[in-house]
Amino acid sequence: MYQNHDETIPRESEPMRRFSAFAIAREAARHHSGWERHWRSPTPKKHYDAIIIGAGGHGLATAYHLGKDHGITNVAVLEKGWLGGGNTGRNTTIIRSNYLQDPSAAIYEKARSLYETLSQDLNYNVMYSPRGVIMLAQTEHEVRGYLRTAHANALQGVQTEFISPQRVKELVPIINLEGPRYPVLGGLWQARAGTARHDAVAWGYARACSDMGMDIIQKCEVTGIKRDGDKVTGVETTLGDICCNKLGIVVAGHSGVMAEKAGFRLPIESVALQALVSEPIKPCMDVVVMANTVHGYMSQSDKGEMVIGGGADGYNNYTQRGSFHHIEETVRALVETFPMISRLKMLRQWGGIVDMTGDRSPIISKTPVEGVFVNCGWGTGGFKAIPGSGYAMAELMAKGGSPLADEFSMWRFREGKFIDESVAAGVAH
Amino acid sequence: MLILECPYCGVTGEETEFHGGGEAHLTRHGPGSSDDDFENYLFLRENPRGVHFERWRHVNGCGKWFHAARDTATLEVFGTYSAQTTEPPQDIKDAITAKRPGWSWREFK
Ligand SMILES: Cc1cc2nc3c(=O)[nH]c(=O)nc-3n(C[C@H](O)[C@H](O)[C@H](O)COP(=O)(O)OP(=O)(O)OC[C@H]3O[C@@H](n4cnc5c(N)ncnc54)[C@H](O)[C@@H]3O)c2cc1C
Ligand SMILES: [Zn+2]
């Protein structure tokens, strides 16, 4: 039943060699022949203390913190496709923590602060770039909303400020302040927000997990969840049955599908969200700009491509491709905000399946099945949260509770205890 | 691009002519209902990867609400039907069975 993916790498392999300036020099001198694979691809064992379904950023970060903070290393991460091939490898990589509600600010700021040292902690360059994020205020309503957020952030200890149109122009010379529909009236500025390399975040965590002895198993789809009464006992997969004491479901857009297999329902709907990138051009914008009223946002990658995020479809969708008219709406919004991009060619467009909750906040929670935990509902904006979410989810799975996660229970809807971020921003990336 | 046919005015249009209204055939619960009923009605959703029943409105047309049966994994539309029903009509169910034998959704088969 079990196939061995990679016979050349034994289960008990040497610890990973560390990346360093010295290693780069050494490899440069020998035609880069000594770089190793970053993680093992073992066959599944019969039993694990904990199984995580989904090798996106959130699943891998959960496994990492289970090992690092709680000493639980008999862990498998099961992935139906390839590691980071879900939303983690499809997002526009904006990292910020200027949310309105206290529980959100707490977990997003925890994540942002972990991003600051993530490259050192993982010994893997995730290219965290705290270049600053501006959220443009283009209506009076938005001005008031962002002033309120700036005040809330001051109380939460998150450094943000509301800036004038002139300051926006200094930070973003290519912006058109007097747009045809909505003039720029100011902006919410978070200087330590920014971007990171999305694939590297997944790869870095995977390498660290593998190094702790965890098994990362790709091309292994979970097809069923096994229970003994109300308690989980394991999973059925395309590589056979695997037993576990605890199970973390961290599958973003497929959360509803997995919950159904576990026998409960979630307050989640899955829709396609799109992004696109342009041809690479010379550096022209060194901050991230989000324009929520006209509905578009943009940053420039280190390669020079303009990375553009667009709208979500208005209907349930699992196809990882969105509707064409959203691209037009997004591009129209950005051309009016940045007229110089009007002649840029777009290179690629893609979609991801995002998991939307009613209050636009995530779920990090126990479930009706004992031993099963869910981490989902990050919707259009969970890349920024990966380190904090993994930290909180691991604590929840290891100890049964976590101060950062407790407010994000799946029962908050029933109790009317929403963490309402939908009013704070039309676009929530 | 989804193509839908409005069962009221008969117009076939691209999705930009319509507006999605989410999961269909929810049982509405009012004051005095149990917490379970309220939670089910207001928040919990089937969200299947496959056959889905949903509400649409012909916003840039006759303005009427209607129902559609669609596959969320392939975007295939099995058919559209009247809003004045609590259950998909038999011809829609048959159309789905022809293409997705063995389908089920909540209490419908
Ligand atoms: C176009 C786009 C732009 C975005 N922009 C931003 C942004 O700028 N900033 C931001 O913070 N967030 C952004 N997001 C959101 C962010 O990408 C997600 O919230 C985040 O990546 C979710 O990570 P995850 O680990 O939960 O899910 P994923 O990365 O999707 O991982 C889930 C994994 O589970 C696997 N899986 C599913 N079912 C099974 C099964 N049955 N068995 C085994 N494995 C399974 C999937 O294959 C997948 O790899 C964006 C999303 C999209 C789509
Ligand atoms: Zn009509």
Coordinates of C-alpha atoms and ligand atoms in Angstrom, one line a residue:
Chain A
M1 CA 0.0 0.0 0.0
Y2 CA 2.6 2.5 1.0
Q3 CA 5.0 3.6 -1.7
N4 CA 8.4 4.9 -0.9
H5 CA 8.8 8.3 -2.6
D6 CA 12.5 8.7 -2.2
E7 CA 14.7 5.7 -1.5
T8 CA 17.9 7.7 -1.5
I9 CA 17.0 9.6 1.7
P10 CA 16.8 7.3 4.7
R11 CA 14.3 8.1 7.5
E12 CA 16.9 8.9 10.1
S13 CA 19.0 11.2 8.0
E14 CA 21.6 13.7 9.0
P15 CA 20.5 17.1 10.3
M16 CA 20.1 19.6 7.5
R17 CA 23.2 21.6 6.6
R18 CA 22.8 25.2 7.6
F19 CA 22.7 28.1 5.1
S20 CA 25.4 30.7 5.7
A21 CA 27.6 33.2 3.8
F22 CA 30.3 30.5 4.1
A23 CA 28.1 27.9 2.5
I24 CA 27.4 30.2 -0.5
A25 CA 31.1 30.8 -1.0
R26 CA 31.8 27.1 -0.7
E27 CA 29.2 26.1 -3.2
A28 CA 30.2 28.9 -5.6
A29 CA 33.7 27.4 -5.6
R30 CA 32.3 23.9 -6.6
H31 CA 29.7 24.7 -9.1
H32 CA 26.8 24.5 -6.6
S33 CA 27.1 20.7 -6.5
G34 CA 26.6 20.4 -2.8
W35 CA 23.2 21.8 -2.1
E36 CA 20.9 19.3 -0.5
R37 CA 17.2 18.6 -0.8
H38 CA 15.4 20.8 1.8
W39 CA 13.2 18.3 3.3
R40 CA 12.8 14.5 3.3
S41 CA 9.9 12.8 1.4
P42 CA 9.4 9.8 3.6
T43 CA 6.7 7.1 3.5
P44 CA 3.9 7.6 6.0
K45 CA 4.3 5.8 9.4
K46 CA 1.3 3.9 10.8
H47 CA 0.8 6.4 13.7
Y48 CA 1.5 9.9 14.6
D49 CA 0.9 12.0 17.7
A50 CA -0.5 14.7 15.5
I51 CA -1.4 14.9 11.8
I52 CA -1.9 18.2 10.0
I53 CA -3.9 18.1 6.8
G54 CA -2.6 20.8 4.4
A55 CA 1.0 21.8 3.7
G56 CA 0.2 25.5 3.2
G57 CA 1.9 28.1 5.4
H58 CA -0.6 27.7 8.2
G59 CA -0.4 23.9 8.4
L60 CA 3.4 23.9 8.2
A61 CA 3.7 26.7 10.8
T62 CA 1.4 24.8 13.1
A63 CA 3.7 21.7 12.8
Y64 CA 6.8 23.9 13.3
H65 CA 5.4 25.4 16.6
L66 CA 4.2 22.0 17.8
G67 CA 7.8 20.8 17.7
K68 CA 9.6 24.0 18.6
D69 CA 7.3 25.2 21.5
H70 CA 5.7 22.0 22.7
G71 CA 8.2 19.3 22.0
I72 CA 5.7 17.3 19.8
T73 CA 7.7 16.0 16.9
N74 CA 6.0 12.8 16.0
V75 CA 4.0 14.8 13.4
A76 CA 3.0 14.3 9.8
V77 CA 1.9 17.1 7.4
L78 CA -0.3 15.6 4.6
E79 CA -0.6 17.5 1.4
K80 CA -2.8 16.4 -1.6
G81 CA -0.8 18.4 -4.1
W82 CA 2.6 20.0 -3.7
L83 CA 3.8 21.9 -0.7
G84 CA 2.7 25.6 -0.8
G85 CA 0.6 24.9 -4.0
G86 CA -2.6 26.3 -2.4
N87 CA -3.2 29.9 -1.5
T88 CA 0.2 30.2 0.2
G89 CA 1.9 30.1 -3.3
R90 CA -0.8 32.2 -5.0
N91 CA -1.1 35.3 -2.8
T92 CA 0.2 38.8 -3.3
T93 CA 2.3 38.5 0.0
I94 CA 1.1 41.7 1.8
I95 CA 1.9 41.6 5.5
R96 CA 0.4 44.1 7.8
S97 CA -1.3 44.2 11.2
N98 CA -3.4 47.4 11.2
Y99 CA -6.7 45.7 12.0
L100 CA -9.5 47.3 14.0
Q101 CA -10.6 44.7 16.5
D102 CA -8.3 43.7 19.5
P103 CA -8.2 40.0 18.9
S104 CA -7.2 40.6 15.2
A105 CA -4.5 43.1 16.1
A106 CA -3.1 40.7 18.7
I107 CA -2.7 37.7 16.3
Y108 CA -1.7 39.7 13.2
E109 CA 0.8 41.8 15.1
K110 CA 2.2 38.6 16.7
A111 CA 2.6 37.2 13.2
R112 CA 4.2 40.4 11.8
S113 CA 6.7 40.5 14.7
L114 CA 7.6 36.9 14.1
Y115 CA 8.1 37.7 10.4
E116 CA 10.8 40.2 11.5
T117 CA 13.1 37.4 12.6
L118 CA 11.7 34.5 10.6
S119 CA 14.7 34.2 8.2
Q120 CA 17.1 33.9 11.2
D121 CA 14.7 31.5 13.2
L122 CA 14.3 29.2 10.2
N123 CA 17.8 29.7 8.8
Y124 CA 16.0 30.3 5.5
N125 CA 15.7 33.6 3.6
V126 CA 12.0 34.4 3.5
M127 CA 12.9 37.9 2.1
Y128 CA 10.7 39.7 4.6
S129 CA 10.7 43.3 3.4
P130 CA 9.2 45.8 5.8
R131 CA 8.9 48.4 3.1
G132 CA 5.6 49.9 4.5
V133 CA 2.0 49.6 3.5
I134 CA -0.4 52.5 2.7
M135 CA -4.1 52.0 2.6
L136 CA -5.5 54.9 0.7
A137 CA -8.5 56.8 2.1
Q138 CA -10.6 58.0 -0.9
T139 CA -13.9 58.8 0.7
E140 CA -14.8 60.8 3.8
H141 CA -16.2 57.5 5.2
E142 CA -12.8 55.8 4.7
V143 CA -11.0 58.7 6.3
R144 CA -13.1 58.4 9.4
G145 CA -12.7 54.6 9.3
Y146 CA -8.9 54.7 9.1
L147 CA -8.6 57.4 11.8
R148 CA -10.6 55.1 14.0
T149 CA -8.3 52.2 13.1
A150 CA -5.2 54.4 13.8
H151 CA -6.5 55.3 17.3
A152 CA -7.4 51.6 18.0
N153 CA -3.9 50.6 16.8
A154 CA -2.3 53.1 19.2
L155 CA -4.2 51.5 22.1
Q156 CA -3.2 48.0 20.8
G157 CA 0.5 48.9 20.6
V158 CA 0.5 48.5 16.8
Q159 CA 2.5 51.3 15.1
T160 CA 0.4 53.0 12.4
E161 CA -0.4 56.6 11.5
F162 CA -2.9 58.5 9.4
I163 CA -0.9 60.5 6.8
S164 CA -1.8 63.4 4.5
P165 CA -2.1 63.3 0.7
Q166 CA 1.2 65.2 0.4
R167 CA 3.0 62.5 2.5
V168 CA 1.3 59.8 0.3
K169 CA 2.7 61.5 -2.8
E170 CA 6.2 61.6 -1.2
L171 CA 6.1 57.9 -0.5
V172 CA 4.5 57.0 -3.9
P173 CA 5.6 59.5 -6.5
I174 CA 3.8 57.5 -9.3
I175 CA 0.4 58.0 -7.6
N176 CA -2.3 60.2 -9.1
L177 CA -3.8 62.1 -6.1
E178 CA -6.6 63.7 -8.1
G179 CA -8.1 60.6 -9.6
P180 CA -11.2 60.9 -11.9
R181 CA -13.5 59.4 -9.4
Y182 CA -12.0 59.4 -6.0
P183 CA -9.2 61.9 -4.9
V184 CA -6.7 60.6 -2.3
L185 CA -7.7 62.2 1.0
G186 CA -5.0 60.6 3.1
G187 CA -3.9 57.1 4.0
L188 CA -3.3 54.6 6.9
W189 CA 0.4 54.0 6.9
Q190 CA 2.2 51.1 8.7
A191 CA 5.9 51.6 8.2
R192 CA 6.9 48.1 9.5
A193 CA 4.4 46.3 7.2
G194 CA 5.5 44.9 3.9
T195 CA 5.9 41.7 1.9
A196 CA 7.8 38.4 2.0
R197 CA 8.6 35.7 -0.5
H198 CA 5.5 33.4 -0.2
D199 CA 7.2 30.1 -1.5
A200 CA 10.1 30.6 0.8
V201 CA 7.9 30.9 3.8
A202 CA 6.4 27.4 3.0
W203 CA 9.8 26.0 2.1
G204 CA 11.5 27.4 5.2
Y205 CA 9.0 25.9 7.6
A206 CA 9.0 22.6 5.7
R207 CA 12.7 22.3 6.0
A208 CA 12.7 23.2 9.7
C209 CA 9.9 20.6 10.4
S210 CA 11.7 17.9 8.4
D211 CA 14.8 18.7 10.4
M212 CA 12.9 18.1 13.7
G213 CA 12.1 14.7 12.3
M214 CA 8.5 15.4 11.1
D215 CA 7.2 13.8 8.0
I216 CA 6.0 16.0 5.2
I217 CA 4.1 13.9 2.7
Q218 CA 3.1 15.4 -0.6
K219 CA 0.7 13.9 -3.1
C220 CA -1.3 12.4 -0.2
E221 CA -4.9 13.4 -0.2
V222 CA -7.0 12.9 2.9
T223 CA -10.2 11.2 1.8
G224 CA -11.8 10.4 5.1
I225 CA -11.6 11.0 8.8
K226 CA -11.9 8.1 11.1
R227 CA -13.6 8.3 14.5
D228 CA -14.4 6.1 17.4
G229 CA -17.6 7.7 18.7
D230 CA -16.9 11.4 19.1
K231 CA -13.1 11.0 19.1
V232 CA -10.8 11.1 16.1
T233 CA -8.6 8.0 15.5
G234 CA -7.0 8.7 12.2
V235 CA -7.4 9.6 8.5
E236 CA -8.0 7.7 5.3
T237 CA -5.6 8.8 2.5
T238 CA -4.7 8.0 -1.0
L239 CA -1.6 6.4 0.6
G240 CA -3.6 4.3 3.0
D241 CA -4.9 4.7 6.5
I242 CA -2.9 6.6 9.1
C243 CA -3.7 6.8 12.8
C244 CA -3.3 9.8 15.0
N245 CA -4.2 11.2 18.5
K246 CA -4.8 14.7 17.3
L247 CA -5.8 16.1 13.9
G248 CA -5.4 19.7 12.6
I249 CA -7.5 20.6 9.5
V250 CA -5.7 23.4 7.8
V251 CA -6.9 23.3 4.2
A252 CA -8.2 26.9 3.5
G253 CA -10.7 26.7 0.6
H254 CA -11.3 23.0 1.2
S255 CA -12.3 23.4 4.9
G256 CA -16.0 22.8 4.2
V257 CA -15.1 19.6 2.3
M258 CA -13.0 18.3 5.2
A259 CA -15.5 19.3 7.8
E260 CA -18.1 17.4 6.0
K261 CA -15.9 14.3 6.2
A262 CA -15.5 14.8 9.9
G263 CA -19.2 15.2 10.4
F264 CA -19.7 18.9 11.1
R265 CA -20.4 22.1 9.2
L266 CA -18.5 25.4 9.2
P267 CA -19.7 29.0 8.6
I268 CA -17.5 29.2 5.5
E269 CA -18.0 29.7 1.8
S270 CA -15.3 29.2 -0.8
V271 CA -14.8 31.6 -3.6
A272 CA -12.1 32.4 -6.2
L273 CA -9.8 35.3 -5.6
Q274 CA -7.4 36.5 -8.4
A275 CA -4.1 38.1 -8.8
L276 CA -1.9 39.1 -11.8
V277 CA 1.6 40.3 -12.4
S278 CA 3.0 42.6 -15.1
E279 CA 6.2 42.4 -17.1
P280 CA 9.2 43.5 -15.0
I281 CA 10.1 47.2 -15.1
K282 CA 12.7 49.4 -13.4
P283 CA 12.0 50.1 -9.7
C284 CA 9.2 52.7 -9.5
M285 CA 7.4 52.0 -6.2
D286 CA 9.0 50.8 -3.0
V287 CA 6.0 50.6 -0.8
V288 CA 2.7 48.6 -1.0
V289 CA -0.4 50.6 -1.9
M290 CA -3.9 49.4 -1.3
A291 CA -6.8 51.3 -2.8
N292 CA -9.9 49.7 -1.3
T293 CA -12.6 52.1 -2.6
V294 CA -11.7 51.6 -6.2
H295 CA -10.7 48.0 -5.4
G296 CA -7.2 47.2 -6.3
Y297 CA -3.8 47.0 -4.8
M298 CA -0.2 46.9 -6.0
S299 CA 3.4 46.4 -5.0
Q300 CA 6.6 45.8 -7.0
S301 CA 8.5 42.5 -6.6
D302 CA 12.3 42.4 -6.4
K303 CA 12.3 41.1 -10.0
G304 CA 10.5 44.3 -11.0
E305 CA 7.1 42.9 -11.8
M306 CA 4.1 44.9 -10.6
V307 CA 2.1 42.5 -8.3
I308 CA -1.6 43.2 -8.5
G309 CA -4.5 41.9 -6.5
G310 CA -8.0 41.9 -7.6
G311 CA -11.5 41.0 -6.6
A312 CA -13.2 37.9 -5.4
D313 CA -16.1 36.2 -7.3
G314 CA -19.6 36.5 -6.0
Y315 CA -20.3 32.8 -6.1
N316 CA -19.0 29.5 -4.6
N317 CA -16.2 28.2 -6.7
Y318 CA -13.4 25.5 -6.4
T319 CA -11.8 26.0 -9.8
Q320 CA -8.8 28.1 -8.9
R321 CA -9.6 30.5 -11.8
G322 CA -11.8 33.5 -11.4
S323 CA -14.0 35.5 -13.7
F324 CA -12.5 37.6 -16.4
H325 CA -14.4 40.8 -15.7
H326 CA -12.8 41.1 -12.3
I327 CA -9.4 41.6 -14.0
E328 CA -10.8 44.4 -16.0
E329 CA -12.3 46.1 -12.9
T330 CA -9.0 45.8 -11.0
V331 CA -6.9 47.1 -13.9
R332 CA -9.3 50.0 -14.4
A333 CA -9.0 50.9 -10.8
L334 CA -5.2 50.8 -10.8
V335 CA -4.8 52.7 -14.0
E336 CA -6.8 55.6 -12.5
T337 CA -4.6 55.4 -9.4
F338 CA -1.3 54.9 -11.2
P339 CA -1.7 56.3 -14.8
M340 CA 1.9 55.2 -15.7
I341 CA 0.9 51.5 -15.7
S342 CA -1.6 51.9 -18.5
R343 CA 0.8 50.6 -21.1
L344 CA 2.3 47.7 -19.0
K345 CA 1.8 44.2 -20.3
M346 CA 0.4 41.6 -17.9
L347 CA 2.4 38.4 -17.8
R348 CA 0.4 36.0 -15.7
Q349 CA -3.0 35.7 -14.0
W350 CA -4.2 33.1 -11.6
G351 CA -6.7 32.3 -8.8
G352 CA -6.9 30.7 -5.4
I353 CA -9.8 29.3 -3.5
V354 CA -10.3 31.5 -0.4
D355 CA -12.4 30.5 2.7
M356 CA -14.7 33.3 3.7
T357 CA -16.4 33.7 7.0
G358 CA -19.3 36.1 7.8
D359 CA -17.2 38.5 9.9
R360 CA -14.1 38.2 7.7
S361 CA -12.1 36.8 10.6
P362 CA -10.5 33.4 10.8
I363 CA -11.4 30.3 12.8
I364 CA -8.8 28.7 15.1
S365 CA -10.8 26.3 17.1
K366 CA -11.7 23.0 18.7
T367 CA -14.5 21.2 16.8
P368 CA -17.4 18.9 17.8
V369 CA -15.1 15.9 17.3
E370 CA -12.7 15.4 20.1
G371 CA -9.1 15.7 18.9
V372 CA -10.0 17.5 15.7
F373 CA -9.0 21.2 15.4
V374 CA -9.6 23.6 12.6
N375 CA -7.6 26.6 11.4
C376 CA -9.3 28.2 8.4
G377 CA -11.4 31.2 7.4
W378 CA -8.3 33.4 6.6
G379 CA -10.0 34.2 3.4
T380 CA -8.3 36.9 1.3
G381 CA -5.8 37.8 3.9
G382 CA -4.0 35.0 5.7
F383 CA -0.5 35.1 4.3
K384 CA 0.4 37.9 6.7
A385 CA -0.8 35.7 9.6
I386 CA 1.1 32.5 9.0
P387 CA 3.6 32.7 11.9
G388 CA 1.1 33.9 14.5
S389 CA -1.5 31.5 13.4
G390 CA 0.9 28.5 13.6
Y391 CA 2.0 29.7 17.0
A392 CA -1.6 29.9 18.3
M393 CA -2.9 26.7 16.6
A394 CA 0.0 24.7 18.0
E395 CA -0.7 26.0 21.5
L396 CA -4.4 25.1 21.1
M397 CA -3.6 21.6 19.9
A398 CA -0.9 21.0 22.5
K399 CA -2.6 22.6 25.5
G400 CA -6.3 22.7 24.6
G401 CA -6.4 26.5 24.7
S402 CA -4.5 29.6 23.5
P403 CA -4.9 33.2 24.5
L404 CA -4.4 34.3 20.9
A405 CA -6.8 31.8 19.5
D406 CA -9.6 31.6 22.0
E407 CA -11.7 34.5 20.6
F408 CA -11.5 32.9 17.1
S409 CA -13.7 29.8 18.1
M410 CA -16.0 28.4 15.5
W411 CA -18.9 28.9 18.0
R412 CA -18.5 32.7 18.1
F413 CA -21.2 33.1 15.4
R414 CA -23.7 31.2 17.3
E415 CA -22.9 33.3 20.4
G416 CA -23.0 36.5 18.4
K417 CA -19.4 37.3 19.4
F418 CA -18.2 38.4 15.9
I419 CA -14.8 39.8 15.3
D420 CA -16.1 42.1 12.7
E421 CA -13.3 43.1 10.3
S422 CA -15.6 43.4 7.3
V423 CA -16.5 47.0 8.1
A424 CA -12.8 48.0 8.5
A425 CA -11.8 47.3 4.9
G426 CA -13.6 46.4 1.7
V427 CA -10.6 44.5 0.6
A428 CA -8.9 42.5 3.4
H429 CA -5.6 41.3 2.0
Chain B
M1 CA -17.4 33.5 -17.4
L2 CA -20.6 31.9 -16.2
I3 CA -23.6 31.9 -18.6
L4 CA -27.0 31.8 -17.0
E5 CA -30.6 31.8 -18.3
C6 CA -33.2 33.8 -16.4
P7 CA -36.2 31.5 -16.0
Y8 CA -38.5 34.6 -15.8
C9 CA -37.7 36.7 -18.9
G10 CA -35.8 33.9 -20.8
V11 CA -32.7 36.0 -21.4
T12 CA -29.4 34.1 -21.5
G13 CA -26.7 36.4 -20.2
E14 CA -23.1 36.4 -18.9
E15 CA -22.6 36.6 -15.2
T16 CA -22.0 40.3 -15.2
E17 CA -25.8 40.7 -15.9
F18 CA -26.6 38.8 -12.7
H19 CA -25.8 38.9 -9.1
G20 CA -25.1 35.9 -6.9
G21 CA -27.2 35.5 -3.8
G22 CA -25.6 32.5 -2.0
E23 CA -26.9 29.1 -0.9
A24 CA -30.5 28.3 -1.8
H25 CA -33.3 26.6 0.0
L26 CA -32.3 27.7 3.5
T27 CA -35.1 27.2 6.0
R28 CA -35.7 30.6 7.6
H29 CA -36.0 30.8 11.4
G30 CA -37.5 33.7 13.3
P31 CA -37.8 34.8 16.9
G32 CA -38.2 32.0 19.4
S33 CA -36.2 29.5 17.4
S34 CA -33.4 27.5 19.0
D35 CA -29.8 28.5 18.9
D36 CA -29.1 25.5 16.6
D37 CA -31.7 26.6 14.1
F38 CA -30.5 30.2 14.1
E39 CA -26.9 29.1 13.6
N40 CA -27.8 26.8 10.8
Y41 CA -29.9 29.4 9.1
L42 CA -27.6 32.4 9.5
F43 CA -24.1 31.0 9.3
L44 CA -23.5 27.3 8.5
R45 CA -23.3 26.5 4.8
E46 CA -22.9 23.3 2.8
N47 CA -20.2 24.8 0.6
P48 CA -19.7 21.6 -1.4
R49 CA -17.2 20.9 -4.0
G50 CA -19.7 19.7 -6.6
V51 CA -23.5 20.1 -7.0
H52 CA -24.7 23.4 -5.5
F53 CA -28.1 25.1 -5.4
E54 CA -27.9 28.8 -5.2
R55 CA -29.8 32.1 -5.6
W56 CA -29.2 34.6 -8.3
R57 CA -30.8 37.9 -9.3
H58 CA -31.2 39.2 -12.8
V59 CA -30.0 42.7 -11.7
N60 CA -29.2 44.1 -15.1
G61 CA -32.4 42.7 -16.6
C62 CA -35.9 41.9 -15.3
G63 CA -34.7 42.2 -11.7
K64 CA -36.2 38.9 -10.6
W65 CA -34.6 36.5 -8.1
F66 CA -34.3 32.9 -9.3
H67 CA -32.5 29.6 -8.5
A68 CA -29.7 27.8 -10.2
A69 CA -28.1 24.4 -9.9
R70 CA -24.4 24.4 -10.7
D71 CA -21.3 22.4 -10.1
T72 CA -18.7 24.4 -8.1
A73 CA -15.8 22.2 -9.2
T74 CA -16.5 22.6 -13.0
L75 CA -18.7 25.7 -13.1
E76 CA -21.2 23.6 -15.2
V77 CA -24.8 25.0 -14.9
F78 CA -27.3 22.2 -14.8
G79 CA -30.3 24.5 -15.0
T80 CA -32.1 27.5 -13.6
Y81 CA -35.6 27.5 -12.1
S82 CA -38.2 29.6 -10.3
A83 CA -37.6 31.3 -6.9
Q84 CA -41.0 30.3 -5.7
T85 CA -40.1 26.8 -4.5
T86 CA -38.4 25.2 -1.5
E87 CA -37.0 22.4 -3.5
P88 CA -35.4 21.9 -6.9
P89 CA -38.0 20.7 -9.4
Q90 CA -37.8 17.1 -10.7
D91 CA -36.5 18.1 -14.2
I92 CA -33.5 19.9 -12.6
K93 CA -32.9 16.9 -10.3
D94 CA -33.0 14.6 -13.4
A95 CA -30.6 16.9 -15.3
I96 CA -28.1 16.6 -12.5
T97 CA -28.5 12.9 -12.1
A98 CA -27.8 12.4 -15.8
K99 CA -24.4 14.1 -15.3
R100 CA -23.6 13.4 -11.6
P101 CA -25.1 10.0 -10.7
G102 CA -25.4 9.5 -7.0
W103 CA -25.3 13.2 -6.1
S104 CA -26.9 14.4 -2.9
W105 CA -27.2 17.8 -1.2
R106 CA -28.7 18.3 2.2
E107 CA -32.0 16.4 2.2
F108 CA -32.2 16.3 -1.6
K109 CA -31.1 13.5 -3.8
Ligands
LIG1 C1 -4.9 35.8 -5.2 C2 -4.7 35.8 -3.7 C3 -4.1 36.9 -3.2 C4 -3.9 37.0 -1.8 N1 -3.2 38.0 -1.3 C5 -2.9 38.0 0.1 C6 -2.1 39.1 0.6 O1 -1.6 39.9 -0.1 N2 -1.8 39.0 1.9 C7 -2.3 38.1 2.8 O2 -2.0 38.1 3.9 N3 -3.0 37.0 2.3 C8 -3.4 37.0 0.9 N4 -4.1 36.0 0.4 C9 -4.7 35.0 1.3 C10 -3.6 33.9 1.7 O3 -3.1 33.4 0.5 C11 -4.3 32.7 2.4 O4 -5.1 33.2 3.5 C12 -3.2 31.8 3.0 O5 -2.2 31.5 2.1 C13 -3.9 30.5 3.5 O6 -2.9 29.6 3.8 P1 -3.3 28.1 4.2 O7 -2.0 27.5 4.7 O8 -4.4 28.2 5.2 O9 -3.9 27.5 2.9 P2 -3.2 26.9 1.6 O10 -1.9 27.5 1.3 O11 -4.3 27.0 0.5 O12 -3.0 25.4 2.0 C14 -4.0 24.5 2.2 C15 -3.4 23.2 1.6 O13 -4.3 22.1 1.9 C16 -4.3 21.2 0.9 N5 -5.4 20.3 0.9 C17 -6.7 20.6 0.7 N6 -7.5 19.5 0.8 C18 -6.7 18.5 1.1 C19 -6.9 17.1 1.4 N7 -8.1 16.5 1.3 N8 -5.8 16.3 1.7 C20 -4.6 16.9 1.8 N9 -4.3 18.2 1.6 C21 -5.4 19.0 1.2 C22 -4.2 22.1 -0.4 O14 -3.7 21.4 -1.5 C23 -3.3 23.2 0.1 O15 -2.0 23.1 -0.3 C24 -4.4 35.9 -1.0 C25 -5.0 34.8 -1.5 C26 -5.2 34.7 -2.9 C27 -5.8 33.5 -3.5
ZN2 ZN -34.8 38.1 -16.2

